[in-house]
Short mmCIF file of C-alpha atoms and ligand atoms in Angstrom, two decimals:
data_model
loop_
_atom_site.label_atom_id
_atom_site.label_comp_id
_atom_site.label_asym_id
_atom_site.label_seq_id
_atom_site.Cartn_x
_atom_site.Cartn_y
_atom_site.Cartn_z
CA MET A 1 -74.97 -36.75 54.05
CA ILE A 2 -75.57 -33.38 56.05
CA LYS A 3 -76.61 -30.51 53.85
CA LYS A 4 -74.36 -27.54 53.22
CA ALA A 5 -76.37 -24.47 53.62
CA TYR A 6 -76.12 -20.49 53.34
CA LEU A 7 -77.79 -18.94 56.30
CA LYS A 8 -79.81 -16.74 54.14
CA ASP A 9 -81.77 -19.66 53.13
CA ILE A 10 -81.78 -20.95 56.67
CA ASN A 11 -85.76 -20.85 56.53
CA GLN A 12 -85.84 -23.50 54.16
CA TYR A 13 -84.15 -26.12 56.85
CA LYS A 14 -86.41 -26.00 59.64
CA GLY A 15 -85.86 -29.02 62.25
CA LYS A 16 -82.89 -30.33 60.13
CA GLU A 17 -79.31 -30.75 60.49
CA ILE A 18 -77.23 -28.83 58.24
CA LEU A 19 -73.63 -27.72 57.56
CA ILE A 20 -72.55 -24.00 57.79
CA GLU A 21 -69.15 -22.58 56.91
CA GLY A 22 -68.02 -19.37 58.22
CA TRP A 23 -66.31 -17.30 60.87
CA ILE A 24 -67.03 -16.65 64.37
CA ARG A 25 -68.11 -12.87 64.79
CA ASN A 26 -68.58 -12.77 68.71
CA LYS A 27 -68.59 -15.68 71.71
CA ARG A 28 -70.09 -15.52 75.06
CA SER A 29 -70.30 -18.51 77.56
CA SER A 30 -72.20 -19.28 80.83
CA GLY A 31 -71.02 -22.68 82.19
CA LYS A 32 -72.53 -25.43 80.43
CA ILE A 33 -73.52 -23.59 77.53
CA GLN A 34 -71.58 -21.45 74.80
CA PHE A 35 -73.22 -19.13 72.38
CA LEU A 36 -71.29 -18.60 69.09
CA ILE A 37 -72.13 -15.85 66.65
CA ILE A 38 -71.40 -17.58 62.97
CA ARG A 39 -71.39 -15.39 60.03
CA ASP A 40 -71.14 -16.94 56.46
CA GLY A 41 -71.34 -13.74 54.25
CA THR A 42 -74.88 -14.24 53.50
CA GLU A 43 -76.12 -13.65 56.94
CA GLU A 44 -75.25 -14.62 60.87
CA ILE A 45 -76.85 -16.80 63.51
CA GLN A 46 -76.40 -17.75 66.95
CA ALA A 47 -75.14 -21.09 67.37
CA VAL A 48 -75.52 -22.79 70.72
CA ALA A 49 -73.21 -25.38 72.06
CA PHE A 50 -74.81 -27.50 75.14
CA LYS A 51 -72.56 -29.33 77.13
CA PRO A 52 -74.68 -32.42 78.03
CA ASN A 53 -75.70 -32.66 74.49
CA LEU A 54 -72.09 -32.81 72.79
CA ASP A 55 -68.87 -35.01 73.13
CA GLU A 56 -66.72 -33.43 75.58
CA LYS A 57 -64.18 -32.86 72.80
CA ILE A 58 -66.36 -30.99 70.72
CA PHE A 59 -67.47 -28.43 73.73
CA LYS A 60 -63.80 -28.14 74.59
CA LEU A 61 -63.26 -27.25 70.64
CA CYS A 62 -65.77 -24.29 71.02
CA GLU A 63 -63.84 -22.99 74.17
CA HIS A 64 -60.79 -22.69 72.42
CA LEU A 65 -62.64 -20.39 69.31
CA THR A 66 -61.41 -16.92 69.11
CA LEU A 67 -63.31 -14.20 67.18
CA GLU A 68 -62.87 -14.66 63.25
CA SER A 69 -61.85 -18.03 63.63
CA SER A 70 -62.90 -19.87 60.47
CA VAL A 71 -65.17 -23.11 61.24
CA ARG A 72 -67.61 -25.83 59.69
CA ILE A 73 -70.52 -26.25 61.96
CA TYR A 74 -72.94 -28.93 61.95
CA GLY A 75 -76.18 -28.12 63.88
CA LEU A 76 -79.97 -28.32 63.92
CA VAL A 77 -82.11 -25.53 62.93
CA ARG A 78 -84.29 -24.73 65.53
CA ALA A 79 -86.95 -21.73 65.05
CA ASP A 80 -86.53 -19.15 68.04
CA LYS A 81 -88.86 -16.08 67.82
CA ARG A 82 -86.25 -13.84 70.14
CA ALA A 83 -83.47 -14.64 67.47
CA PRO A 84 -83.00 -11.62 64.86
CA SER A 85 -83.34 -14.35 62.01
CA GLY A 86 -86.10 -16.29 63.80
CA TYR A 87 -83.89 -19.30 64.08
CA GLU A 88 -81.09 -20.66 66.09
CA LEU A 89 -78.62 -23.45 65.38
CA ASP A 90 -78.14 -26.11 67.86
CA ILE A 91 -74.34 -27.55 67.37
CA THR A 92 -74.00 -31.32 66.99
CA ASN A 93 -70.41 -30.95 65.53
CA ILE A 94 -67.78 -28.53 64.66
CA GLU A 95 -64.44 -28.68 62.57
CA ILE A 96 -62.16 -25.83 63.25
CA ILE A 97 -60.35 -24.67 59.93
CA GLN A 98 -58.05 -22.15 61.68
CA ILE A 99 -57.76 -20.59 65.23
CA ALA A 100 -57.41 -16.70 64.69
CA ASP A 101 -54.85 -14.71 65.75
CA GLU A 102 -55.77 -11.80 68.07
CA PHE A 103 -58.19 -9.72 65.80
CA PRO A 104 -57.00 -6.28 65.50
CA ILE A 105 -60.26 -4.70 65.26
CA GLN A 106 -62.33 -5.42 68.51
CA LYS A 107 -65.80 -4.39 69.75
CA LYS A 108 -64.85 -0.66 70.61
CA GLU A 109 -64.46 2.80 68.92
CA HIS A 110 -61.35 2.91 66.77
CA GLY A 111 -60.09 5.72 64.91
CA VAL A 112 -60.67 6.02 61.27
CA SER A 113 -56.99 6.05 60.02
CA PHE A 114 -56.71 2.78 62.35
CA LEU A 115 -59.68 1.36 60.58
CA LEU A 116 -58.59 2.44 56.97
CA ASP A 117 -54.68 0.84 57.84
CA ASN A 118 -57.06 -2.41 58.53
CA ARG A 119 -59.31 -2.02 55.64
CA HIS A 120 -58.78 -5.63 54.28
CA LEU A 121 -60.09 -6.95 57.95
CA TRP A 122 -62.69 -3.87 58.52
CA LEU A 123 -64.32 -5.31 55.50
CA ARG A 124 -65.96 -8.50 57.59
CA SER A 125 -68.10 -5.63 60.26
CA ARG A 126 -71.62 -5.78 60.26
CA LYS A 127 -71.82 -2.30 58.84
CA GLN A 128 -69.23 -2.67 56.00
CA ASN A 129 -71.03 -6.05 54.97
CA ALA A 130 -74.12 -4.06 54.60
CA LEU A 131 -72.49 -1.32 52.71
CA LEU A 132 -70.96 -3.96 50.23
CA LYS A 133 -74.20 -5.52 49.60
CA ILE A 134 -75.95 -1.80 48.95
CA ARG A 135 -73.09 -1.14 46.69
CA HIS A 136 -73.95 -4.80 44.68
CA ALA A 137 -77.46 -3.92 44.81
CA VAL A 138 -77.01 -0.42 43.04
CA TYR A 139 -74.77 -1.67 40.66
CA TYR A 140 -77.43 -4.47 39.70
CA ALA A 141 -80.26 -1.93 39.48
CA ILE A 142 -78.45 0.52 37.45
CA CYS A 143 -77.79 -2.22 34.78
CA GLU A 144 -81.21 -3.62 34.96
CA TYR A 145 -82.74 0.00 34.20
CA LEU A 146 -80.02 0.43 31.49
CA ASN A 147 -80.68 -2.95 30.01
CA LYS A 148 -84.44 -2.55 29.80
CA ASN A 149 -84.21 0.51 28.24
CA GLY A 150 -82.07 -0.35 25.06
CA PHE A 151 -78.76 0.52 26.64
CA TYR A 152 -75.87 -1.41 25.60
CA ARG A 153 -72.90 -2.11 27.51
CA PHE A 154 -69.96 -0.09 25.53
CA ASP A 155 -66.57 -0.65 27.47
CA SER A 156 -64.46 2.36 27.00
CA PRO A 157 -60.49 2.41 27.13
CA ILE A 158 -58.92 3.30 30.83
CA LEU A 159 -55.45 4.43 29.19
CA THR A 160 -56.47 7.29 27.10
CA PRO A 161 -54.43 10.23 24.91
CA ASN A 162 -57.26 12.49 25.93
CA ALA A 163 -58.43 14.53 28.76
CA CYS A 164 -62.13 14.42 29.13
CA GLU A 165 -62.63 16.70 32.35
CA GLY A 166 -59.91 19.16 32.08
CA THR A 167 -56.27 18.94 32.41
CA THR A 168 -55.82 19.71 35.96
CA THR A 169 -56.73 16.13 37.47
CA LEU A 170 -55.12 13.88 34.97
CA PHE A 171 -53.11 10.99 36.21
CA GLU A 172 -50.44 10.51 33.43
CA VAL A 173 -48.88 6.94 32.52
CA PRO A 174 -45.53 7.30 30.96
CA TYR A 175 -45.16 4.45 28.65
CA PHE A 176 -46.38 4.59 24.93
CA ASP A 177 -44.16 5.74 21.99
CA GLU A 178 -47.04 7.90 20.77
CA GLY A 179 -46.79 10.18 23.61
CA SER A 180 -48.56 11.06 27.18
CA ALA A 181 -51.21 8.66 28.22
CA TYR A 182 -53.64 9.19 31.01
CA LEU A 183 -55.72 7.27 33.23
CA SER A 184 -59.36 7.61 32.19
CA GLN A 185 -61.53 10.72 33.81
CA SER A 186 -64.51 9.46 32.00
CA GLY A 187 -65.30 7.13 29.31
CA GLN A 188 -67.79 9.65 27.77
CA LEU A 189 -65.98 10.65 24.57
CA TYR A 190 -65.57 6.89 23.60
CA LEU A 191 -69.23 6.49 24.37
CA GLU A 192 -70.24 9.00 21.90
CA THR A 193 -68.69 6.72 19.08
CA GLY A 194 -70.21 3.72 20.29
CA ILE A 195 -74.00 5.43 20.03
CA MET A 196 -73.18 6.15 16.46
CA SER A 197 -73.34 1.99 16.26
CA LEU A 198 -75.52 1.22 18.81
CA GLY A 199 -77.78 4.04 19.55
CA ARG A 200 -77.65 3.94 23.21
CA VAL A 201 -74.64 2.59 25.20
CA TYR A 202 -73.55 2.98 28.85
CA ASP A 203 -69.96 1.99 30.30
CA PHE A 204 -69.35 1.08 34.19
CA GLY A 205 -65.62 1.51 35.15
CA PRO A 206 -62.94 2.76 37.49
CA THR A 207 -62.21 6.39 36.71
CA PHE A 208 -59.26 8.65 37.94
CA ARG A 209 -58.61 12.12 39.13
CA ALA A 210 -55.85 13.51 40.46
CA GLU A 211 -57.76 15.51 42.97
CA LYS A 212 -55.97 17.88 45.06
CA SER A 213 -58.94 18.47 47.54
CA LYS A 214 -59.30 16.55 50.56
CA THR A 215 -63.04 16.33 51.09
CA ARG A 216 -65.59 13.54 52.03
CA LYS A 217 -66.94 13.65 48.58
CA HIS A 218 -63.79 13.01 46.40
CA LEU A 219 -61.63 9.85 45.60
CA THR A 220 -58.81 9.61 42.95
CA GLU A 221 -59.84 6.28 41.96
CA PHE A 222 -63.68 6.16 41.73
CA TRP A 223 -66.46 4.26 39.73
CA MET A 224 -68.64 6.19 37.18
CA MET A 225 -71.45 4.85 34.84
CA ASP A 226 -71.40 6.89 31.76
CA ALA A 227 -74.72 6.53 29.67
CA GLU A 228 -75.15 8.31 26.15
CA ALA A 229 -77.68 8.23 23.86
CA ALA A 230 -78.25 9.27 19.94
CA PHE A 231 -81.36 11.50 19.25
CA VAL A 232 -81.82 12.59 22.93
CA GLU A 233 -81.75 16.12 23.65
CA HIS A 234 -81.25 18.07 27.07
CA LYS A 235 -84.55 17.83 28.73
CA GLU A 236 -84.98 14.00 27.59
CA ASN A 237 -81.34 13.68 29.16
CA MET A 238 -82.69 14.74 32.39
CA LYS A 239 -85.93 12.75 32.18
CA ILE A 240 -83.75 9.46 31.69
CA GLN A 241 -81.55 10.41 34.76
CA GLU A 242 -84.61 11.06 36.89
CA GLU A 243 -86.02 7.89 35.91
CA LEU A 244 -83.01 5.74 36.60
CA ILE A 245 -82.22 7.06 39.98
CA ARG A 246 -85.90 6.51 41.13
CA PHE A 247 -85.49 3.08 39.81
CA VAL A 248 -82.37 2.50 41.63
CA ILE A 249 -84.28 3.87 45.03
CA ARG A 250 -87.18 1.81 44.86
CA SER A 251 -85.04 -1.36 43.86
CA VAL A 252 -82.94 -0.91 47.12
CA LEU A 253 -85.81 -0.11 48.95
CA LYS A 254 -87.62 -3.57 47.98
CA LYS A 255 -84.53 -5.72 48.21
CA ASN A 256 -82.13 -3.91 51.06
CA MET A 257 -84.20 -3.24 53.85
CA LYS A 258 -82.27 -5.17 56.17
CA GLU A 259 -79.08 -3.58 54.87
CA LEU A 260 -80.49 0.06 55.42
CA SER A 261 -81.59 -0.97 58.85
CA ILE A 262 -77.89 -2.04 59.75
CA LEU A 263 -76.93 1.31 58.79
CA LYS A 264 -79.39 3.27 60.44
CA ARG A 265 -80.80 4.56 57.48
CA ASP A 266 -84.07 6.95 57.73
CA VAL A 267 -85.75 5.17 54.97
CA GLU A 268 -88.49 7.61 55.06
CA LYS A 269 -86.19 10.16 53.44
CA LEU A 270 -85.44 7.84 50.73
CA LYS A 271 -88.78 6.92 49.91
CA LYS A 272 -89.86 10.61 49.60
CA ALA A 273 -87.14 11.06 47.17
CA ASP A 274 -88.83 8.99 44.73
CA SER A 275 -90.95 11.72 43.64
CA PRO A 276 -90.79 14.12 40.77
CA PHE A 277 -87.21 16.03 40.76
CA LYS A 278 -87.11 19.48 40.62
CA ILE A 279 -85.41 21.71 37.89
CA ILE A 280 -83.79 25.19 38.36
CA THR A 281 -81.32 26.93 36.08
CA TYR A 282 -77.75 27.90 37.22
CA LYS A 283 -79.02 31.64 37.69
CA ASP A 284 -81.87 30.49 39.83
CA MET A 285 -79.14 28.41 41.99
CA ILE A 286 -77.09 31.78 42.25
CA GLU A 287 -79.85 33.85 43.41
CA ILE A 288 -80.99 31.10 45.92
CA LEU A 289 -77.45 30.91 47.52
CA GLN A 290 -77.06 34.81 47.62
CA SER A 291 -80.56 34.86 49.33
CA LYS A 292 -79.18 32.32 51.83
CA GLY A 293 -76.21 34.53 52.40
CA LEU A 294 -73.47 33.00 50.57
CA LYS A 295 -70.71 35.19 48.99
CA ILE A 296 -71.32 33.57 45.44
CA GLN A 297 -71.21 35.54 42.03
CA TYR A 298 -72.75 34.58 38.74
CA GLY A 299 -70.04 32.79 37.05
CA ASP A 300 -68.72 31.00 40.08
CA ASP A 301 -68.59 27.18 40.25
CA MET A 302 -70.02 25.29 43.02
CA GLY A 303 -67.98 24.14 46.08
CA VAL A 304 -69.14 21.46 48.69
CA GLN A 305 -70.92 23.95 50.84
CA GLU A 306 -72.66 25.62 47.84
CA GLU A 307 -73.98 22.09 46.67
CA GLU A 308 -75.08 21.10 50.13
CA MET A 309 -77.18 24.42 50.44
CA VAL A 310 -78.76 23.99 47.13
CA THR A 311 -80.82 21.12 48.10
CA GLU A 312 -81.11 21.65 51.98
CA ASP A 313 -84.73 22.43 51.63
CA SER A 314 -85.85 19.67 49.40
CA ASP A 315 -86.82 16.24 49.70
CA VAL A 316 -86.07 15.45 46.03
CA PRO A 317 -82.88 15.69 44.15
CA ILE A 318 -82.62 18.92 42.09
CA PHE A 319 -81.05 19.33 38.51
CA VAL A 320 -79.37 22.59 38.14
CA GLU A 321 -79.42 23.44 34.30
CA LYS A 322 -77.72 25.70 31.99
CA TRP A 323 -74.36 26.53 33.19
CA PRO A 324 -72.18 29.58 31.77
CA LYS A 325 -70.19 27.64 29.21
CA GLU A 326 -66.77 28.96 30.66
CA ILE A 327 -67.08 27.01 33.66
CA LYS A 328 -68.32 23.74 31.92
CA ALA A 329 -66.70 21.28 29.65
CA PHE A 330 -65.59 21.98 25.74
CA TYR A 331 -67.81 19.21 24.64
CA MET A 332 -71.20 20.64 26.05
CA LYS A 333 -73.92 21.89 23.37
CA ILE A 334 -74.03 25.58 23.10
CA ASP A 335 -77.46 26.54 24.10
CA ARG A 336 -78.48 28.10 20.90
CA GLU A 337 -81.04 30.66 22.31
CA ASN A 338 -78.30 31.93 25.01
CA PRO A 339 -75.00 31.07 23.29
CA ASP A 340 -73.06 31.96 26.81
CA LEU A 341 -74.75 28.73 28.22
CA SER A 342 -74.21 25.04 27.85
CA LEU A 343 -77.17 22.59 27.73
CA CYS A 344 -76.10 20.54 30.72
CA SER A 345 -77.31 19.59 34.53
CA ASP A 346 -75.77 18.70 37.41
CA LEU A 347 -78.12 16.53 39.98
CA ILE A 348 -77.91 17.49 43.55
CA ALA A 349 -78.82 14.81 45.92
CA PRO A 350 -80.72 15.76 49.07
CA GLU A 351 -79.84 15.56 52.71
CA CYS A 352 -76.36 17.41 51.97
CA PHE A 353 -75.07 14.50 49.34
CA GLY A 354 -74.06 16.96 46.89
CA GLU A 355 -73.50 16.31 43.23
CA ILE A 356 -74.22 12.63 42.01
CA ILE A 357 -74.54 13.14 38.23
CA GLY A 358 -72.99 15.27 35.65
CA GLY A 359 -74.39 15.55 32.40
CA SER A 360 -75.44 17.42 28.98
CA GLN A 361 -76.47 17.66 25.23
CA ARG A 362 -73.13 17.08 23.48
CA GLU A 363 -71.86 19.68 21.07
CA ASP A 364 -73.08 17.96 17.41
CA ASP A 365 -71.64 20.96 15.04
CA TYR A 366 -68.16 20.54 13.75
CA ASP A 367 -67.00 24.24 13.81
CA ILE A 368 -68.38 25.20 17.03
CA LEU A 369 -67.01 22.07 18.58
CA LYS A 370 -63.49 22.74 16.98
CA ALA A 371 -63.56 26.33 18.39
CA ARG A 372 -64.39 25.26 21.96
CA ILE A 373 -61.44 22.66 21.91
CA GLU A 374 -59.13 25.37 20.64
CA GLU A 375 -60.58 27.85 23.25
CA GLU A 376 -59.69 25.60 25.89
CA ASN A 377 -56.04 24.82 24.43
CA LEU A 378 -56.57 21.22 24.09
CA PRO A 379 -53.94 19.41 21.54
CA ILE A 380 -56.72 19.34 18.37
CA GLU A 381 -54.78 16.54 16.83
CA ASP A 382 -55.44 14.27 19.66
CA TYR A 383 -59.12 15.21 19.37
CA GLN A 384 -59.54 14.56 15.69
CA TRP A 385 -61.23 11.32 16.05
CA TYR A 386 -63.73 13.14 18.25
CA LEU A 387 -64.24 15.86 15.56
CA ASP A 388 -64.89 12.94 13.01
CA LEU A 389 -68.00 11.99 14.80
CA ARG A 390 -69.22 15.51 13.62
CA LYS A 391 -68.17 14.88 10.09
CA TYR A 392 -69.65 11.60 9.27
CA GLY A 393 -73.48 11.77 10.09
CA THR A 394 -73.75 13.97 13.22
CA VAL A 395 -76.69 13.72 15.36
CA PRO A 396 -78.38 15.45 18.44
CA HIS A 397 -77.20 13.49 21.19
CA SER A 398 -76.64 13.60 25.17
CA GLY A 399 -75.29 11.42 28.20
CA PHE A 400 -74.43 11.67 31.52
CA GLY A 401 -72.06 10.25 34.37
CA VAL A 402 -73.28 8.86 37.77
CA GLY A 403 -70.46 9.09 40.57
CA PHE A 404 -71.14 5.38 41.80
CA GLU A 405 -69.91 5.94 45.23
CA ARG A 406 -71.71 9.27 45.75
CA LEU A 407 -74.72 7.57 44.85
CA ILE A 408 -74.21 4.49 47.30
CA GLY A 409 -73.23 7.17 49.88
CA TRP A 410 -76.66 9.11 49.49
CA ILE A 411 -78.79 5.74 49.21
CA SER A 412 -76.71 4.25 52.38
CA GLY A 413 -76.77 7.64 54.25
CA VAL A 414 -72.99 7.00 54.74
CA LYS A 415 -71.35 10.80 54.89
CA HIS A 416 -67.69 9.88 53.96
CA ILE A 417 -67.05 8.16 50.70
CA ARG A 418 -64.32 6.46 51.79
CA GLU A 419 -66.64 3.76 53.68
CA VAL A 420 -68.58 2.85 50.26
CA ILE A 421 -65.77 1.54 47.95
CA PRO A 422 -63.76 -1.77 49.10
CA PHE A 423 -60.15 0.06 48.91
CA PRO A 424 -60.57 4.00 48.94
CA ARG A 425 -58.00 5.72 47.08
CA MET A 426 -57.35 9.27 48.24
CA ILE A 427 -54.57 11.80 48.09
CA ASN A 428 -53.55 10.47 51.25
CA ARG A 429 -54.43 6.96 51.03
CA LEU A 430 -53.19 4.25 49.10
CA ASN A 431 -52.75 1.41 51.32
CA PRO A 432 -53.80 -1.36 51.84
O1 4AD B 1 -69.56 15.82 36.88
P1 4AD B 1 -68.36 15.03 36.04
O2 4AD B 1 -66.90 15.26 36.08
O3 4AD B 1 -68.94 14.34 34.62
C1 4AD B 1 -68.39 13.83 33.74
O4 4AD B 1 -67.26 13.41 34.06
C2 4AD B 1 -69.01 13.63 32.40
N1 4AD B 1 -67.81 13.34 31.25
C3 4AD B 1 -69.91 12.29 32.45
C4 4AD B 1 -70.68 11.99 31.36
O5 4AD B 1 -71.31 13.16 30.97
N2 4AD B 1 -70.71 10.87 30.68
O6 4AD B 1 -68.41 13.63 36.88
C5 4AD B 1 -69.36 12.60 36.86
C6 4AD B 1 -69.85 12.46 38.29
C7 4AD B 1 -70.16 13.75 39.21
O7 4AD B 1 -71.28 14.03 39.00
C8 4AD B 1 -69.92 13.07 40.49
O8 4AD B 1 -70.83 12.62 40.81
C9 4AD B 1 -68.68 12.03 40.46
O9 4AD B 1 -68.94 11.50 38.98
N3 4AD B 1 -67.44 12.42 40.52
C10 4AD B 1 -66.64 11.95 41.72
N4 4AD B 1 -66.96 10.73 42.74
C11 4AD B 1 -66.05 10.60 43.25
N5 4AD B 1 -64.78 11.28 43.38
C12 4AD B 1 -64.53 11.94 42.55
N6 4AD B 1 -63.16 12.54 42.68
C13 4AD B 1 -65.48 12.42 41.69
N7 4AD B 1 -65.30 13.42 40.62
C14 4AD B 1 -66.53 13.31 40.14
MG1 MG B 2 -69.81 17.63 37.48
#
């Protein structure tokens, strides 16, 4: 019985005959010899069909293979210093599962909209495969950090009656007798209920924003990891975010060098980001941007260009803290030393990758929170449950939301967010 193996484990099979199941990535031939690049999801390898060593029939089968045909290949594992993986496979037998039709994505430049129309096929490319693996690794590292630091996973609902992040980007779902429902913009408000039971919690889920802006940083459906902790105040909240992000960077640098190299990521830049993060206030930021010649005023929100300029001279991410409360969410705690400010922070990544985390201490005083909800003209009856948390054992608490795709984009060095999620949803993209 020949052993079925995955290419990632090839070094365990030197000199042995194995079975690999996969797809033909590429093919070339020169007379008596054919070279097939086989990929099996984990890795790829060059498999060699040498006519004099093979049954005539088997050699012919190899000739018929097209790109992306699915196959079972039997072969002897041979060490070869020139091969990228250090090994090649000498084919002994082959079973064709299916001869693929001509693959739409060829080895040439294709336009982005063509690639997005063929996203279901584009995912197989080497670069997309590397991005999917980094996405997995970042997910895993985030959960590992949180699990090690006392956070329990707490699943917040996707259908909700509440607006967490303003009413302008809500996706309405007409269905419920009770009234309007929306797709979640962030699980945060629900996480705040979870900490009153568990102390520290996180969720990880799809979030939705009917974004009107077409930028390379905005998706309408994206994934967010919200974390929330009781008895944690603003400064400690930033400390946790910094530790988490540096843990993720270190973990990817340890486990995904191969993928980073496929993506041509400058890893030195990532290594440099694993140093203490800087903290500046919103006021400092406005002054910095003004000194760079931007026409931004105190009280303005940041756009894509402003975000990029904040960190252009920095190797590490920068926290921008203490924003005017008018441009931040109703749930943020008012700074008792300066009641015009919220105790919040945006974490801005270097290399022009923009905001990757939004976080804050939460308002824990019933009357102040109620007044903020009213100021924002939110329907108070829908927030009564949220206000209850301030009636029954309120405590200082804080949390933050990591934009998962933004973080992956920065770590992998991919400029457009549409490439770091399997099926991007944007204002002009719903298919496939
Ligand atoms: O800053 P935001 O809006 O914060 C919240 O939603 C808080 N309730 C989170 C919390 O405190 N638990 O969103 C969090 C992050 C942003 O920093 C950004 O990285 C990302 O989510 N994000 C988006 N990513 C992709 N596409 C969009 N349209 C995004 N909007 C926000
Ligand atoms: Mg934000």
